Coordinates of C-alpha atoms in Angstrom, one line a residue:
M961 CA 118.5 117.3 115.9
S962 CA 121.6 119.5 116.3
S963 CA 123.0 121.2 113.2
S964 CA 126.6 120.8 112.3
S965 CA 127.2 124.5 113.4
S966 CA 125.7 123.9 116.9
P967 CA 128.3 122.9 119.5
R968 CA 127.7 120.0 121.9
G969 CA 128.7 122.1 124.9
F970 CA 129.0 125.7 125.9
A971 CA 132.2 127.5 125.2
L972 CA 134.6 128.4 128.0
S973 CA 133.6 132.1 127.8
S974 CA 129.9 131.3 128.1
R975 CA 130.6 129.0 131.1
L976 CA 132.8 131.4 132.9
V977 CA 130.4 134.3 132.6
H978 CA 127.5 132.0 133.6
W979 CA 129.2 130.8 136.8
V980 CA 130.7 134.1 137.8
M981 CA 127.2 135.7 137.4
A982 CA 125.6 132.8 139.3
V983 CA 127.8 133.3 142.3
L984 CA 127.4 137.1 142.2
I985 CA 123.6 136.9 141.8
L986 CA 123.2 134.5 144.7
A987 CA 125.5 136.7 146.8
M988 CA 123.7 139.9 145.8
L989 CA 120.2 138.3 146.5
G990 CA 121.4 136.9 149.8
L991 CA 122.9 140.1 150.9
G992 CA 119.8 142.1 149.9
L993 CA 117.6 139.7 151.9
F994 CA 119.9 140.0 154.9
I995 CA 120.0 143.8 154.7
A996 CA 116.3 144.0 154.3
H997 CA 115.5 141.8 157.3
S998 CA 118.1 142.7 159.8
S999 CA 119.7 145.6 161.6
T1000 CA 123.4 145.6 161.7
V1001 CA 126.1 148.1 162.5
H1002 CA 127.6 147.1 159.1
Y1003 CA 124.4 148.2 157.2
V1004 CA 126.1 150.9 155.1
T1005 CA 129.1 148.7 154.2
L1006 CA 126.8 145.8 153.3
L1007 CA 124.5 148.1 151.3
H1008 CA 127.5 149.4 149.4
L1009 CA 128.7 145.9 148.7
H1010 CA 125.2 145.0 147.4
L1011 CA 125.3 148.1 145.2
I1012 CA 128.7 147.3 143.8
T1013 CA 127.6 143.8 143.1
G1014 CA 124.5 145.0 141.3
V1015 CA 126.5 147.4 139.1
S1016 CA 129.0 144.6 138.3
L1017 CA 126.2 142.3 137.3
L1018 CA 124.7 144.9 135.0
V1019 CA 128.0 145.2 133.2
L1020 CA 128.4 141.4 133.2
V1021 CA 124.9 140.8 131.7
I1022 CA 125.9 143.1 128.8
V1023 CA 129.1 141.0 128.3
R1024 CA 126.9 137.9 128.6
L1025 CA 124.5 139.1 125.9
L1026 CA 127.3 140.0 123.6
N1027 CA 128.9 136.6 124.1
R1028 CA 125.6 134.9 123.5
F1029 CA 125.2 136.6 120.1
V1030 CA 128.8 135.9 119.1
V1031 CA 129.5 132.5 120.5
P1032 CA 127.3 129.6 119.3
T1033 CA 125.3 127.7 122.0
P1034 CA 124.2 124.1 122.0
E1035 CA 120.7 123.4 120.9
L1036 CA 118.2 121.9 123.3
P1037 CA 117.8 118.1 123.0
A1038 CA 115.8 117.1 120.0
D1039 CA 113.4 114.9 122.1
L1040 CA 112.2 117.7 124.4
T1041 CA 108.5 118.2 124.3
T1042 CA 107.0 121.5 123.2
P1043 CA 106.0 122.5 126.7
M1044 CA 109.6 121.8 128.0
R1045 CA 111.0 123.9 125.1
L1046 CA 108.6 126.7 125.9
G1047 CA 109.5 126.4 129.6
A1048 CA 113.2 126.5 128.9
T1049 CA 112.9 129.5 126.6
G1050 CA 110.5 131.3 129.0
A1051 CA 112.8 130.7 132.0
H1052 CA 115.9 132.0 130.1
L1053 CA 114.0 135.1 129.0
A1054 CA 112.9 135.6 132.5
L1055 CA 116.4 135.2 133.8
Y1056 CA 117.8 137.7 131.3
G1057 CA 115.0 140.1 131.9
L1058 CA 115.6 140.0 135.6
M1059 CA 119.4 140.3 135.2
I1060 CA 118.8 143.5 133.3
A1061 CA 115.8 144.9 135.2
Q1062 CA 116.8 144.3 138.8
P1063 CA 120.0 146.4 138.8
L1064 CA 118.3 149.1 136.7
V1065 CA 115.4 149.3 139.1
G1066 CA 117.9 149.5 142.0
W1067 CA 119.8 152.3 140.2
A1068 CA 116.5 154.2 139.5
M1069 CA 115.4 153.6 143.1
L1070 CA 118.5 155.1 144.6
S1071 CA 118.3 158.0 142.0
A1072 CA 114.7 158.7 143.0
G1073 CA 115.7 158.6 146.7
G1074 CA 118.5 161.2 146.1
Y1075 CA 121.2 158.7 147.1
P1076 CA 124.4 158.9 145.1
I1077 CA 125.8 155.7 143.7
T1078 CA 129.5 155.9 144.4
L1079 CA 131.5 153.0 143.1
G1080 CA 134.7 154.0 144.8
G1081 CA 136.9 157.1 145.0
S1082 CA 135.3 159.8 142.9
V1083 CA 133.5 157.5 140.5
T1084 CA 129.8 158.2 140.9
L1085 CA 127.0 157.0 138.5
P1086 CA 124.6 159.7 137.3
P1087 CA 121.0 159.5 138.5
I1088 CA 118.7 158.0 135.9
V1089 CA 115.5 159.4 137.3
P1090 CA 114.8 162.6 139.1
H1091 CA 114.7 162.8 142.9
N1092 CA 111.1 161.9 143.9
P1093 CA 110.3 160.3 147.3
A1094 CA 107.1 158.7 146.0
L1095 CA 108.8 157.2 143.1
W1096 CA 111.6 155.9 145.4
A1097 CA 108.9 154.1 147.5
N1098 CA 107.3 152.5 144.5
L1099 CA 110.7 151.4 143.0
R1100 CA 111.7 150.0 146.4
Q1101 CA 108.6 147.8 146.3
I1102 CA 109.3 146.8 142.7
H1103 CA 113.0 146.0 143.6
T1104 CA 111.8 143.7 146.4
I1105 CA 109.2 142.0 144.2
L1106 CA 111.8 141.5 141.4
A1107 CA 114.2 140.0 144.0
Y1108 CA 111.6 137.3 145.0
A1109 CA 110.8 136.7 141.4
F1110 CA 114.5 136.3 140.7
I1111 CA 114.8 133.7 143.5
A1112 CA 111.8 131.8 142.2
V1113 CA 113.2 131.7 138.6
I1114 CA 116.6 130.7 139.9
L1115 CA 115.1 127.8 141.9
L1116 CA 113.2 126.7 138.8
H1117 CA 116.4 126.9 136.8
I1118 CA 118.3 124.8 139.3
V1119 CA 115.5 122.2 139.4
A1120 CA 115.5 122.0 135.6
A1121 CA 119.3 121.7 135.5
L1122 CA 119.2 118.8 138.0
F1123 CA 116.3 117.2 136.1
H1124 CA 118.4 117.2 132.9
G1125 CA 121.5 116.0 134.8
L1126 CA 120.1 113.4 137.1
I1127 CA 116.9 112.2 135.4
R1128 CA 117.1 112.8 131.7
R1129 CA 120.9 112.5 131.6
D1130 CA 120.9 114.4 128.3
H1131 CA 124.1 116.4 128.7
V1132 CA 122.3 119.7 129.2
L1133 CA 123.8 120.1 132.6
S1134 CA 127.3 118.8 131.7
S1135 CA 127.4 121.2 128.7
M1136 CA 127.4 124.1 131.2
V1137 CA 129.6 122.5 133.8
S1138 CA 132.3 121.0 131.6
G1139 CA 131.5 122.1 128.1
K1140 CA 131.0 118.4 127.0

């Protein structure tokens, strides 16, 4: 049962950061897959867009975590089974872990490859690991694996949201869509 301090729906700030990040994550993953599996004359431009999106998401996940600690969130429905609660908690932890790990691994990968991360103009991020071609190769594989894991967890998240909205009709989905 919900406590009196637990809101029925997510606050506007929580919903905004969720949906902005959702769009950016899907764009970043789609762009990454496109870049990895095609050759295009726009490779450098698309790669830079992917990089900027990743850095933006790293900043946004920090904002999202701060928001989550400050703004109360609704409790899960009281009638959820223990396995469903564990699944929801595990999926959210996986999403947050991937939202943090994926851009950091990308940053480390580019650092290890000796590639500067220029955000625009003269703004360049410092390398977070030393230049090391072998490390670059390993981090590139990890970045790819994390991307596919991210896609799998996102699909699971979407299926769970639709399950709550269309089958259970327990207001979990509407609490993130409309805050009600």
